[in-house]
mmCIF file of C-alpha atoms in Angstrom:
data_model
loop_
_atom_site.group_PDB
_atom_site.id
_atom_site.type_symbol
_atom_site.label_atom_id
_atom_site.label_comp_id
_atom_site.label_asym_id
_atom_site.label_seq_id
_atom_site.Cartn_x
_atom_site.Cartn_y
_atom_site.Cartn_z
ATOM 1 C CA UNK V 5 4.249 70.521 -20.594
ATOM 2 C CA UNK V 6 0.327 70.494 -21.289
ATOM 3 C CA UNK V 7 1.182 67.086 -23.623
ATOM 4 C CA UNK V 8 3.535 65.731 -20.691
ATOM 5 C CA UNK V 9 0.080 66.188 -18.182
ATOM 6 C CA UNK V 10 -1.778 64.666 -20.443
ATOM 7 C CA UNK V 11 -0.169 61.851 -20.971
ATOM 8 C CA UNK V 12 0.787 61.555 -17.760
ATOM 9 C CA UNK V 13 -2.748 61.395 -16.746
ATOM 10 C CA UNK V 14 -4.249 59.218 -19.323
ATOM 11 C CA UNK V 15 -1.183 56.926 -18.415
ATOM 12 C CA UNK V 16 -2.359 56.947 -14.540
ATOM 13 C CA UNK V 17 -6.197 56.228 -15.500
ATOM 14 C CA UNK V 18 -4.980 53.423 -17.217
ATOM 15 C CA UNK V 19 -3.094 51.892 -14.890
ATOM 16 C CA UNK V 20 -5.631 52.454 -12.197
ATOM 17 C CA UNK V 21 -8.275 50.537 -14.422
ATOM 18 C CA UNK V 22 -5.903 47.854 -14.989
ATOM 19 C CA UNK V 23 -5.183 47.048 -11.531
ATOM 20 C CA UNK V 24 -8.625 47.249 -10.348
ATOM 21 C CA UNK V 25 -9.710 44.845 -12.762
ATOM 22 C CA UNK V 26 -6.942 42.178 -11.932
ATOM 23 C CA UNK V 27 -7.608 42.422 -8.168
ATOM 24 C CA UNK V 28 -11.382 43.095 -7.759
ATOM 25 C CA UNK V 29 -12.833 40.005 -9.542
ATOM 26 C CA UNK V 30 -12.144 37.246 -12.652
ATOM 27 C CA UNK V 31 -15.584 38.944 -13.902
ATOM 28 C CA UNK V 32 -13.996 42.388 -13.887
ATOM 29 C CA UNK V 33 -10.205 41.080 -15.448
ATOM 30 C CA UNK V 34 -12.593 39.449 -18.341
ATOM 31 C CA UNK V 35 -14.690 42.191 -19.038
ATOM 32 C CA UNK V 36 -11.765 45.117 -19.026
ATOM 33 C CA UNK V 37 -9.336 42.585 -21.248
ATOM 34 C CA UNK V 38 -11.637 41.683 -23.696
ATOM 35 C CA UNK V 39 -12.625 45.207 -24.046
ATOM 36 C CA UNK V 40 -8.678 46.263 -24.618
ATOM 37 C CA UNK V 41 -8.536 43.132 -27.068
ATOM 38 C CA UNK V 42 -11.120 44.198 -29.240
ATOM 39 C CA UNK V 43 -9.774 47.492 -29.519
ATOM 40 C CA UNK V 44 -6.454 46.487 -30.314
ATOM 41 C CA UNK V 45 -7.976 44.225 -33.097
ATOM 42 C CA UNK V 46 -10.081 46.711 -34.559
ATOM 43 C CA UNK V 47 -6.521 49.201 -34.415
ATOM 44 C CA UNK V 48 -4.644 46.117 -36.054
ATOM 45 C CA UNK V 49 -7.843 45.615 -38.563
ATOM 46 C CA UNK V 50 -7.422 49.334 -39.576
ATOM 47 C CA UNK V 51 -3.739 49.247 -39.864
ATOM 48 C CA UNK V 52 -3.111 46.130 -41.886
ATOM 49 C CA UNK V 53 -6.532 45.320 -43.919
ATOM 50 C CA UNK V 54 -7.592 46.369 -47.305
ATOM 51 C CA UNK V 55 -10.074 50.120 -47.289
ATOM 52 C CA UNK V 56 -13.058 47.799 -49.101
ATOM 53 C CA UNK V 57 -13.281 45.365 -46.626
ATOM 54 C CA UNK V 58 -16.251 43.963 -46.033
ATOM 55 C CA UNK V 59 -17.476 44.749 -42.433
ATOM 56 C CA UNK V 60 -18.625 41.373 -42.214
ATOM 57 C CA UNK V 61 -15.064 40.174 -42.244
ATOM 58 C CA UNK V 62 -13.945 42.660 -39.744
ATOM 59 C CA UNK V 63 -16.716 41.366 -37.648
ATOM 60 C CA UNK V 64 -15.940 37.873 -38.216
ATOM 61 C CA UNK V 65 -12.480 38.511 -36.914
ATOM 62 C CA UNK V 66 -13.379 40.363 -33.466
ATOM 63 C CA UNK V 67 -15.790 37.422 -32.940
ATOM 64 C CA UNK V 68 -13.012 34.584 -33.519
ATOM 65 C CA UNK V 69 -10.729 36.666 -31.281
ATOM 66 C CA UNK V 70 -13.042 37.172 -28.663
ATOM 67 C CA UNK V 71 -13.776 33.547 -28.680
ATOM 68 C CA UNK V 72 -10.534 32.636 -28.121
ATOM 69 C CA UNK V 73 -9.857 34.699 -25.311
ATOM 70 C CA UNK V 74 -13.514 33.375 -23.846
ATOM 71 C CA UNK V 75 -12.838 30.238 -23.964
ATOM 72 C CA UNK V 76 -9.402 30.257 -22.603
ATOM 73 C CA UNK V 77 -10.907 32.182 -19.659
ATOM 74 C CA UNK V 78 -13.924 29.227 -19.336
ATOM 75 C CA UNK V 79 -11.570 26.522 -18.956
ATOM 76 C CA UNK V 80 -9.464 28.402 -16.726
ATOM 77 C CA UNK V 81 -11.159 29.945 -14.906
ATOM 78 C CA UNK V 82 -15.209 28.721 -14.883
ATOM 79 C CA UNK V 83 -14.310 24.892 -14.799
ATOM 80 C CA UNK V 84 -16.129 24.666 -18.354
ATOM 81 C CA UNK V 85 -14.506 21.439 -20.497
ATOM 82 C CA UNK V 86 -12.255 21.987 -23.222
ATOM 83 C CA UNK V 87 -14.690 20.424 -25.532
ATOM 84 C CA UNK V 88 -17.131 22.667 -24.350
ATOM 85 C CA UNK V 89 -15.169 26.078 -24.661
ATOM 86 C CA UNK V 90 -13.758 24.795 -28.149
ATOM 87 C CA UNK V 91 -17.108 25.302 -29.930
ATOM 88 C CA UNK V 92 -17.658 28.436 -30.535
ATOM 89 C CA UNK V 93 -14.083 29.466 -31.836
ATOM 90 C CA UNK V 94 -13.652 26.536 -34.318
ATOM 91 C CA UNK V 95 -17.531 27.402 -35.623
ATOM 92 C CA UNK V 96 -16.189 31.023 -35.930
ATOM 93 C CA UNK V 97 -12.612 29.861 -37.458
ATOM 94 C CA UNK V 98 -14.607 28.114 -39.904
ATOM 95 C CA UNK V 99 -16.963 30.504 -41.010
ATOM 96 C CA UNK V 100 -14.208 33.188 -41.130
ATOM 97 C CA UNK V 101 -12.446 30.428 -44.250
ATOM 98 C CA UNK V 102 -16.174 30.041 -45.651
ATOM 99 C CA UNK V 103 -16.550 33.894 -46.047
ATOM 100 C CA UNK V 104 -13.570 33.981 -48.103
ATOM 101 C CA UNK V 105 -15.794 32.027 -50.856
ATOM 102 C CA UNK V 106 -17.348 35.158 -51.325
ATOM 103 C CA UNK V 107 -14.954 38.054 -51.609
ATOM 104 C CA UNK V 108 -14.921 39.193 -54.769
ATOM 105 C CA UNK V 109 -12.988 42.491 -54.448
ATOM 106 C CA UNK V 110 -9.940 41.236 -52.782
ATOM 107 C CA UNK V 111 -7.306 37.913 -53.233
ATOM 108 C CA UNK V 112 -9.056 35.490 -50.607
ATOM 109 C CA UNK V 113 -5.721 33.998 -49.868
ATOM 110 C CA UNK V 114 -4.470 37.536 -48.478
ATOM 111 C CA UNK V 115 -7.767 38.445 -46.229
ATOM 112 C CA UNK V 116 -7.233 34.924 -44.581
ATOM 113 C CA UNK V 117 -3.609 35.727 -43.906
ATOM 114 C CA UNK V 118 -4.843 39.555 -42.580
ATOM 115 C CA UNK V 119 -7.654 38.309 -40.156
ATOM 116 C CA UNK V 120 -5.895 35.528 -38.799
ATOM 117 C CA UNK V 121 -2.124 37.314 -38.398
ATOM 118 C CA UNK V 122 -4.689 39.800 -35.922
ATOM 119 C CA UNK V 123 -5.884 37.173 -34.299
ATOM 120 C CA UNK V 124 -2.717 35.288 -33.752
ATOM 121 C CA UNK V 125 -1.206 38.841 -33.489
ATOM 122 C CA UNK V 126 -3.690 40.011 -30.654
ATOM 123 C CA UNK V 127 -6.267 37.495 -29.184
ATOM 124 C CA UNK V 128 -4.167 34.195 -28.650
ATOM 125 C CA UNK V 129 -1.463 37.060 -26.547
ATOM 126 C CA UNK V 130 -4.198 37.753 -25.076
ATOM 127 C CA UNK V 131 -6.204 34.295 -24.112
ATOM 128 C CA UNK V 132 -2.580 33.338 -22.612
ATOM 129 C CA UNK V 133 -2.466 36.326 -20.309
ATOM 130 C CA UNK V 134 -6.025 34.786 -19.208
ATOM 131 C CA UNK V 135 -4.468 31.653 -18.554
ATOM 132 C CA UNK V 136 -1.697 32.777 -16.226
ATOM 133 C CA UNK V 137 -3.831 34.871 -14.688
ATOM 134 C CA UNK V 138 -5.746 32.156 -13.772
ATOM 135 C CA UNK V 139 -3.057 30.310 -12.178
ATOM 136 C CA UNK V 140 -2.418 33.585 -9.857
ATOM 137 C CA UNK V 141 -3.916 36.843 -10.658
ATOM 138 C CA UNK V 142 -1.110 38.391 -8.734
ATOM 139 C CA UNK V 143 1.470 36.738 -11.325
ATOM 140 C CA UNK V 144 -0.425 38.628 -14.223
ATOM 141 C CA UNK V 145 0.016 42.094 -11.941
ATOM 142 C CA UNK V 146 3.211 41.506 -11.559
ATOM 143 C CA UNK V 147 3.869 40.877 -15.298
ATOM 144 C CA UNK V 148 2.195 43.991 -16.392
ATOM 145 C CA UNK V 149 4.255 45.525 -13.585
ATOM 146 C CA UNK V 150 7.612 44.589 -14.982
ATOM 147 C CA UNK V 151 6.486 45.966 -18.591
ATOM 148 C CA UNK V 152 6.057 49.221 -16.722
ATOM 149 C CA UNK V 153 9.331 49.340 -15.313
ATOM 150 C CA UNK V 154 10.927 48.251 -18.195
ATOM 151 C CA UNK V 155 9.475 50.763 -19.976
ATOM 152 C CA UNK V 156 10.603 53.315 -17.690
ATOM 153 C CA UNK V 157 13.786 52.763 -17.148
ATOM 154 C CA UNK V 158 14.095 52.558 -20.796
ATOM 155 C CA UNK V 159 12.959 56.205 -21.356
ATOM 156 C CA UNK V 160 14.634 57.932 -18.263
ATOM 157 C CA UNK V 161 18.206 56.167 -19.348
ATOM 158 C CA UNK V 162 17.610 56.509 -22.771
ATOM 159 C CA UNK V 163 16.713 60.004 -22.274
ATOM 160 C CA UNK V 164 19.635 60.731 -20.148
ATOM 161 C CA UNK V 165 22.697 58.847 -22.007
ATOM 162 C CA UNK V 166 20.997 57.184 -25.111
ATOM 163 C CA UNK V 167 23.597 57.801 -27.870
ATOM 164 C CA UNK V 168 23.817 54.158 -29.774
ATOM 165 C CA UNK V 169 20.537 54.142 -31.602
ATOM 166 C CA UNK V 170 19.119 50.213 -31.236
ATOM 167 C CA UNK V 171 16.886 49.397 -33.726
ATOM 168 C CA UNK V 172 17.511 52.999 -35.975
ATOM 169 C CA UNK V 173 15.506 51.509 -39.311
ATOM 170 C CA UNK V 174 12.107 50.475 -37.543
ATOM 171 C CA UNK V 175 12.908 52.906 -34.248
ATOM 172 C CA UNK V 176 15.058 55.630 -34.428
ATOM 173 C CA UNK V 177 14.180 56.980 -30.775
ATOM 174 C CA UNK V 178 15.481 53.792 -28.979
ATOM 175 C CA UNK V 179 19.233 53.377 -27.875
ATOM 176 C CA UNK V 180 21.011 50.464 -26.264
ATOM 177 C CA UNK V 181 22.342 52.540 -22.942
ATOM 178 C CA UNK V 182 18.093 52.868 -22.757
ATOM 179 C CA UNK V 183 17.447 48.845 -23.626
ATOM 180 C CA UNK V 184 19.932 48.061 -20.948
ATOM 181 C CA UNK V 185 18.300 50.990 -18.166
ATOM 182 C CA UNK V 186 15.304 48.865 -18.744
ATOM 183 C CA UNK V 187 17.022 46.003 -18.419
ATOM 184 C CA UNK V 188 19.166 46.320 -15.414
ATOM 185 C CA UNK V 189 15.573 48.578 -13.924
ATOM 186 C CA UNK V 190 13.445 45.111 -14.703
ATOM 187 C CA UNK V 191 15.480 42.437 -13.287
ATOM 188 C CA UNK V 192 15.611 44.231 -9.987
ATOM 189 C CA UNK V 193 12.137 44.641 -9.887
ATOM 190 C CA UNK V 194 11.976 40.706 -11.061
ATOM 191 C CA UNK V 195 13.948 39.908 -8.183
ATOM 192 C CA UNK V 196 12.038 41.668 -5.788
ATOM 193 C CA UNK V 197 9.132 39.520 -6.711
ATOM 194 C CA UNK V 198 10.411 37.157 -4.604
ATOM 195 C CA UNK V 199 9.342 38.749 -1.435
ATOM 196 C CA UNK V 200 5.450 37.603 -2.486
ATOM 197 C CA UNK V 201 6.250 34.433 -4.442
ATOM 198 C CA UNK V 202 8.813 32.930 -1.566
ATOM 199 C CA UNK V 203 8.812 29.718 -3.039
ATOM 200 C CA UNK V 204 11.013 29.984 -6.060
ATOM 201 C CA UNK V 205 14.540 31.188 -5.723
ATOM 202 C CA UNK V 206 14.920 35.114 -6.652
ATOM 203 C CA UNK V 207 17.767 33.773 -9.181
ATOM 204 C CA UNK V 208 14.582 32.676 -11.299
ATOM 205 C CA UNK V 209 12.673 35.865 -10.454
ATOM 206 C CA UNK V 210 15.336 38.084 -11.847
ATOM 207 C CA UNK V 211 15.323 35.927 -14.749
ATOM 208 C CA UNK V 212 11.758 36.660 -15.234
ATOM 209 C CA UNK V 213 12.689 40.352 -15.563
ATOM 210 C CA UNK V 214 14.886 39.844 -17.923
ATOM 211 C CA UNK V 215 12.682 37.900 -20.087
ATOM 212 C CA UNK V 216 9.733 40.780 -19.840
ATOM 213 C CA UNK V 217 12.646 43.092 -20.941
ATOM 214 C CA UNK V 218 13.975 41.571 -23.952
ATOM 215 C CA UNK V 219 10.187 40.416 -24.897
ATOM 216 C CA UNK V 220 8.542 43.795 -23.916
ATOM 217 C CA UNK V 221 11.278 45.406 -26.284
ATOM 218 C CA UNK V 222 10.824 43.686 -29.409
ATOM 219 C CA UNK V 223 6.993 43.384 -29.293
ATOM 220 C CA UNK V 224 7.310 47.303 -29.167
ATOM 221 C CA UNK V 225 9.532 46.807 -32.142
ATOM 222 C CA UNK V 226 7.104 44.826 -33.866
ATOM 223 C CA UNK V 227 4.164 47.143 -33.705
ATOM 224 C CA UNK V 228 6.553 50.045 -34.923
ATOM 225 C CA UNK V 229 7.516 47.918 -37.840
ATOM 226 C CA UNK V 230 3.554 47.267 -38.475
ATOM 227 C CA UNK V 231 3.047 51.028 -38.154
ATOM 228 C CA UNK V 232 5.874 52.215 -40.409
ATOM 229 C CA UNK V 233 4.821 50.148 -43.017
ATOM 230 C CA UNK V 234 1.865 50.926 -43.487
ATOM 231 C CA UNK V 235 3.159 55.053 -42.793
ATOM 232 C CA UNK V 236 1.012 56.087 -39.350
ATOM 233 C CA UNK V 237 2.432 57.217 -35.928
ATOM 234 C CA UNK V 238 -0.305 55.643 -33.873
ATOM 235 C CA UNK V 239 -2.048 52.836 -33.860
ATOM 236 C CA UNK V 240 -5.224 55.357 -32.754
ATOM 237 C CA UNK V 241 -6.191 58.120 -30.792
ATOM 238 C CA UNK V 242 -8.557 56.344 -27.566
ATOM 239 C CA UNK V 243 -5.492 57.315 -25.303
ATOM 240 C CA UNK V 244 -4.824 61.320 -24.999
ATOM 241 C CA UNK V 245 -1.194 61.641 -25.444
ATOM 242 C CA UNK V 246 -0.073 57.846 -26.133
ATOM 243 C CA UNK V 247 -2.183 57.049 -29.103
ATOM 244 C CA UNK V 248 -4.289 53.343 -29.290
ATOM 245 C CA UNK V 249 -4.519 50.575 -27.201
ATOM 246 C CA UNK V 250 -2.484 48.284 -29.904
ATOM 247 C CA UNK V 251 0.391 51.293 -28.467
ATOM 248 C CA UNK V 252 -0.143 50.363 -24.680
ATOM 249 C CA UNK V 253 -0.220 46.672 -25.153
ATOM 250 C CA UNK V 254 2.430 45.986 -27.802
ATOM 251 C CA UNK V 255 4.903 44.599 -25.215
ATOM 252 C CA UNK V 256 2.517 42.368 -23.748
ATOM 253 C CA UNK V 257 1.426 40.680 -27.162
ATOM 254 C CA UNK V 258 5.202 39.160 -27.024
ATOM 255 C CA UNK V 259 5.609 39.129 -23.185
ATOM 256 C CA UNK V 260 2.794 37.269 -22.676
ATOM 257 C CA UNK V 261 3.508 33.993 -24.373
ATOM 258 C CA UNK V 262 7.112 34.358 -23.550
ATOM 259 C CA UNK V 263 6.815 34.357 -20.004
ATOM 260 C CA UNK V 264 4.025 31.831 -20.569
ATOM 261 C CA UNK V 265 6.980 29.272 -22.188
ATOM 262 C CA UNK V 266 9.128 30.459 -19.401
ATOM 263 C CA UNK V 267 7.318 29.507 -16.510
ATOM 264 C CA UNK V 268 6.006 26.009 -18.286
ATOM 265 C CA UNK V 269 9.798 25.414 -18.596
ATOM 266 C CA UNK V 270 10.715 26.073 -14.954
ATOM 267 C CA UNK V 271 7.408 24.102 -14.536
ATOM 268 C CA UNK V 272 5.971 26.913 -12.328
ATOM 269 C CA UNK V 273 2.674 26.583 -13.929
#
């Protein structure tokens, strides 16, 4: 019970600062989401990269991450050029393959492929959330919403009737009666979107759901395969009761550009 309060309340402080930074200001959504992204990174870093690495390199990634996720959020949202807001992350990028000249304790080849599986991994997820939410903050609530709900209807179902384990090797906790909870929990709340956005049909709404659903799933997937290879439970310990931040924002790594090629495709964006 005393883990369950916990968690529940870490969980709820979360949230909170979540919301408040989408719907107070751009300056607040940029400053909380970069803050998030360089945790995750560093949690990803810690997870996947070699115990001598240089901190230089570690440094170097953060930077090319955060650059990434700037300058998506310049464009988008500060009407600075593309050639402008490009800069700084190719100077970084190229740096990053410069330092590998001088690694002498580790195969070059295999820090390049670390730092820049994080960075594809974690900041360009990222950078697109910034872009959708600067086509409607709202829409970038809303997704973060639906990765809520998926997630809960996933673990009251699954904890009621899960008996068909889903994904047993990588998660033996998940079933298929919870997948579809989510699911069926997701696409509801999808569709009920459609009272804000009255513009598109709710047919393409509860589609939406759906997508966050299947992508919210196997992004969670995808960290748990990270973490049981290398043999840890968590990707940290910042969040009493849930673990890291690479934990909380697993599903949107994958939702993220999914929805992303979703709307483009409806041409909503």
């Amino acid at each position: 019970m005393k883990n369950f309060i916990t968690r529940t309340l870490s969980g709820a402080v979360y949230v909170a600062l979540i919301i408040a930074s989408i719907l107070v200001s751009k300056y607040t959504f940029v400053a909380f989401f970069a803050v998030l992204l360089l945790i995750a990174m560093s949690e990803t870093n810690r997870l996947i990269a070699d115990k001598g690495q240089k901190p230089a390199v570690a440094l170097l990634d953060l930077l090319v991450g955060l650059s990434i996720f700037f300058a998506t959020f310049a464009v988008t949202n500060l009407d600075i050029s593309v050639k402008t807001a490009a800069i700084c992350p190719m100077l970084l990028t190229m740096v990053r393959l410069v330092a590998g000249l001088y690694l002498k304790e580790e195969s070059a080849i295999l820090s390049w492929a670390k730092s820049f599986f994080n960075i594809c991994y974690v900041a360009v997820p990222m950078a697109t959330l910034a872009y959708i939410y600067s086509i409607q903050p709202i829409l970038a609530l809303i997704i973060l919403a639906l990765i809520w709900i998926n997630d809960t209807g996933a673990f009251l179902v699954g904890c009621s009737i899960g008996k068909h384990r889903l994904f047993e090797r990588i998660s033996p906790k998940k079933s298929w009666e919870g997948f579809f909870g989510g699911f069926v929990f997701c696409i509801a709340a999808g569709a009920a979107a459609n009272l804000y956005f009255t513009e598109e049909s709710w047919l393409q709404w509860a589609v939406l759901g759906a997508v966050v659903s299947i992508a919210a799933t196997l992004g969670d997937l995808i960290e748990s395969l990270i973490k049981r290879t290398v043999g840890v439970k968590d990707s940290g310990n910042i969040m009493p009761g849930h673990g890291g931040i690479l934990d909380r924002i697993d599903s949107l790594l994958l939702v993220a550009p999914a929805t992303l090629v979703y709307l483009l495709f409806l041409n909503l964006l």
